[in-house]
Amino acid sequence: MRHQNFINRDKLYSMLEQPAPGESTLNDILNKACQLKGLDLNDVARLLCVEDEKGIKKILDTAHYCKEEIYGKRLVFFAPIYTGNACVNNCVYCGFRKDNLTLKRKVLTMDEIEEETRALLRMGHKRALLICGESRRNDTSYMVEAIRRTYAARDEKNSRIRRINVELAPMEVEDFARLKAEQIGTYVCFQETYAPIAYKEFHPAGTPKADYLYRLTVMDRAQEGGINDVGLGVLFGLVDYRFEILALMEHARHL
C-alpha cells in the first residue's frame, strides 16, 4: 500500500474529453446531487466539462443548496501559526525553498510559540493550525512539544486553544501515532499536484518531498497511525484544475 499509485492519470484525463452534457443529462446529475448522497466520478467529470454560462450557474446554485442543507450557515475559522520557514526542499513555487538565499530563516522557540498563541487568543481564536517548513530543526519531537505548548497557553481571560490542526510533511506511522497521542484535530497535507510528471518538475529536490509516491500514500500511514481526521488538498494552477478535482475524489475514495 505504501508504494501503490492509485491515481490513473490517463483514465482521469480521458474522462475530461467527454462532450458537455445536454440540458437533460445536466439536470439529472444536479437532481442527484440534491439528494445529498454524493456524486460518482463520472458525474463530476461531466460537470467539469460544462462551459456555458447557464449550465455553470445551475451548478453553482446546486452547490449552494447542498452546502446550505449539509452545513447551514456555519463557518469554521482557524488561525495559522507558522513555527518556522527553514526547509530542505526546493519546490519551485515556494518562497521557503532552500535556494531562496534572500529569505531570513527562523524557527520559533517554544516560548515564542506560546506568545504567538496568546496573541491569537486575544483576537478571539480558539482553533489553530501549526504549519512549518520541512527541516531537521522542526522534526516530530519539536512539533509534539509545540502542540503541548500551544494547548497549554492561556491569555489574560484564561482562554485556551480548543483544537490544533497540523499541516506537516509526510512521515512514518510511528510519528503519526505520536501526533495522535497529543490530541491533534486534523492532519493536513496537500499533494500539491496529482500529475506525476508535473510533480517531478515542480519538486526537483528535497527528501522525501521529491518522492511522489511517498507523499501520495501519506494518508494511509496517517490512518494506520491512528489519525481519524485527514485533510486532502492540491495547489490549483499547477496543472488542469479539472484533473486535480477528479484525482482528489479518487484519493478520498481510496481512503
Coordinates of C-alpha atoms in Angstrom, one line a residue, residues 30-216:
L30 CA -27.8 18.0 -10.4
N31 CA -31.0 16.4 -9.2
K32 CA -28.9 13.5 -8.0
A33 CA -26.6 15.9 -6.2
C34 CA -29.6 17.5 -4.4
Q35 CA -30.3 14.1 -2.8
L36 CA -27.2 14.7 -0.7
K37 CA -25.8 11.2 -1.2
G38 CA -22.8 12.3 -3.3
L39 CA -21.9 12.0 -7.0
D40 CA -19.7 9.4 -8.6
L41 CA -16.5 10.2 -10.6
N42 CA -18.2 10.2 -14.0
D43 CA -20.9 12.6 -12.7
V44 CA -18.3 15.1 -11.6
A45 CA -16.3 14.6 -14.8
R46 CA -19.4 15.5 -16.8
L47 CA -20.0 18.6 -14.7
L48 CA -16.4 19.7 -15.2
C49 CA -17.0 19.6 -19.0
V50 CA -19.7 22.3 -18.8
E51 CA -18.6 25.6 -20.2
D52 CA -21.7 27.6 -21.0
E53 CA -22.8 30.3 -18.6
K54 CA -26.3 28.9 -18.0
G55 CA -25.0 25.5 -17.1
I56 CA -22.4 26.8 -14.8
K57 CA -24.9 28.9 -13.0
K58 CA -27.1 25.8 -12.4
I59 CA -24.0 24.0 -11.0
L60 CA -23.3 26.9 -8.6
D61 CA -26.9 27.1 -7.5
T62 CA -27.0 23.4 -6.8
A63 CA -23.7 23.6 -4.9
H64 CA -25.1 26.4 -2.8
Y65 CA -28.2 24.4 -2.0
C66 CA -26.1 21.3 -1.0
K67 CA -23.8 23.4 1.2
E68 CA -26.8 25.0 3.0
E69 CA -28.5 21.7 3.5
I70 CA -25.4 20.0 4.9
Y71 CA -23.6 22.8 6.8
G72 CA -26.2 25.5 7.1
K73 CA -24.8 29.0 7.8
R74 CA -21.9 27.6 9.9
L75 CA -18.4 28.9 9.2
V76 CA -15.3 27.5 10.9
F77 CA -12.2 29.6 11.3
F78 CA -8.7 28.7 12.3
A79 CA -5.6 30.8 12.6
P80 CA -2.2 29.5 11.3
I81 CA 0.9 29.5 13.5
Y82 CA 4.0 29.2 11.3
T83 CA 6.6 27.6 13.6
G84 CA 9.4 28.1 11.1
N85 CA 10.4 28.7 7.5
A86 CA 13.6 26.6 7.4
C87 CA 13.2 24.0 4.7
V88 CA 15.3 21.3 2.9
N89 CA 13.0 21.2 -0.1
N90 CA 13.3 23.2 -3.4
C91 CA 9.7 23.5 -4.6
V92 CA 9.9 26.0 -7.5
Y93 CA 6.7 27.8 -6.5
C94 CA 7.5 28.3 -2.8
G95 CA 9.3 31.2 -1.1
F96 CA 10.5 28.8 1.6
R97 CA 12.6 26.8 -0.9
K98 CA 16.2 26.2 0.1
D99 CA 17.7 28.0 -2.9
N100 CA 15.9 31.2 -1.9
L101 CA 19.0 32.8 -0.3
T102 CA 17.3 36.2 0.3
L103 CA 15.0 34.7 3.0
K104 CA 15.8 35.1 6.6
R105 CA 15.3 31.7 8.2
K106 CA 13.6 31.4 11.6
V107 CA 12.4 28.5 13.8
L108 CA 10.3 29.6 16.8
T109 CA 11.3 28.7 20.3
M110 CA 8.6 27.1 22.5
D111 CA 8.3 30.4 24.4
E112 CA 7.7 32.2 21.1
I113 CA 5.1 29.7 20.1
E114 CA 3.3 30.3 23.4
E115 CA 3.4 34.1 22.8
E116 CA 2.0 33.7 19.3
T117 CA -0.8 31.5 20.7
R118 CA -1.7 34.1 23.3
A119 CA -1.8 36.8 20.6
L120 CA -4.3 34.7 18.7
L121 CA -6.4 34.0 21.8
R122 CA -6.6 37.8 22.5
M123 CA -8.1 38.1 19.0
G124 CA -10.7 35.5 19.8
H125 CA -9.4 32.5 18.0
K126 CA -10.0 29.0 19.5
R127 CA -8.6 26.9 16.7
A128 CA -5.1 26.9 15.4
L129 CA -3.1 25.3 12.5
L130 CA 0.5 24.5 13.2
I131 CA 2.5 24.7 10.0
C132 CA 6.1 24.9 9.1
G133 CA 8.8 24.2 6.5
E134 CA 10.5 20.8 6.4
S135 CA 13.8 20.6 8.2
R136 CA 15.6 18.8 11.0
R137 CA 15.1 21.8 13.2
N138 CA 11.4 21.2 13.4
D139 CA 11.1 17.4 13.4
T140 CA 8.4 15.3 15.1
S141 CA 9.8 15.8 18.6
Y142 CA 9.8 19.6 18.1
M143 CA 6.2 19.5 16.8
V144 CA 5.0 17.4 19.7
E145 CA 6.4 19.9 22.1
A146 CA 4.9 22.8 20.0
I147 CA 1.5 21.1 20.3
R148 CA 1.8 20.8 24.0
R149 CA 2.8 24.4 24.5
T150 CA 0.0 25.6 22.2
Y151 CA -2.6 23.8 24.2
A152 CA -1.0 25.0 27.5
A153 CA -1.1 28.7 26.5
R154 CA -3.6 30.9 28.2
D155 CA -4.4 34.6 27.8
E156 CA -5.4 37.1 30.5
K157 CA -9.0 35.8 30.4
N158 CA -7.7 32.2 30.8
S159 CA -8.9 31.4 27.2
R160 CA -7.2 28.4 25.5
I161 CA -6.9 26.8 22.1
R162 CA -9.5 24.1 21.9
R163 CA -8.4 22.3 18.7
I164 CA -5.0 22.2 17.0
N165 CA -4.8 21.0 13.4
V166 CA -1.4 20.4 11.9
E167 CA -0.1 20.8 8.3
L168 CA 3.1 18.8 8.3
A169 CA 5.3 17.0 5.8
P170 CA 4.7 13.2 5.3
M171 CA 6.2 11.0 8.0
E172 CA 6.2 7.4 9.2
V173 CA 3.4 5.6 11.1
E174 CA 5.1 5.8 14.4
D175 CA 5.4 9.6 14.0
F176 CA 1.6 9.8 13.3
A177 CA 1.0 7.8 16.4
R178 CA 2.9 10.4 18.5
L179 CA 0.8 13.2 17.0
K180 CA -2.4 11.3 17.7
A181 CA -1.3 10.9 21.4
E182 CA -1.2 14.7 21.6
Q183 CA -4.9 15.0 20.7
I184 CA -4.5 16.8 17.4
G185 CA -7.6 17.6 15.3
T186 CA -7.0 17.3 11.6
Y187 CA -3.8 16.2 9.9
V188 CA -3.5 18.2 6.6
C189 CA -1.1 17.5 3.7
F190 CA -1.5 18.8 0.2
Q191 CA -0.4 16.5 -2.6
E192 CA 0.4 19.8 -4.5
T193 CA -0.4 18.0 -7.8
Y194 CA -1.5 14.5 -8.6
A195 CA 0.1 14.6 -12.0
P196 CA 3.4 12.6 -11.5
I197 CA 5.4 14.1 -14.3
A198 CA 4.5 17.7 -13.3
Y199 CA 5.1 16.8 -9.7
K200 CA 8.8 16.0 -10.6
E201 CA 9.1 19.3 -12.4
F202 CA 7.8 21.3 -9.5
H203 CA 9.7 19.4 -6.9
P204 CA 13.2 18.8 -8.3
A205 CA 14.9 18.3 -4.9
G206 CA 14.2 17.5 -1.3
T207 CA 13.9 14.3 0.6
P208 CA 11.3 12.9 0.9
K209 CA 9.3 15.8 -0.8
A210 CA 10.6 14.8 -4.3
D211 CA 9.2 11.3 -3.8
Y212 CA 5.7 11.4 -5.4
L213 CA 4.5 8.0 -4.1
Y214 CA 5.7 8.7 -0.6
R215 CA 3.6 11.8 -0.5
L216 CA 0.7 10.2 -2.3

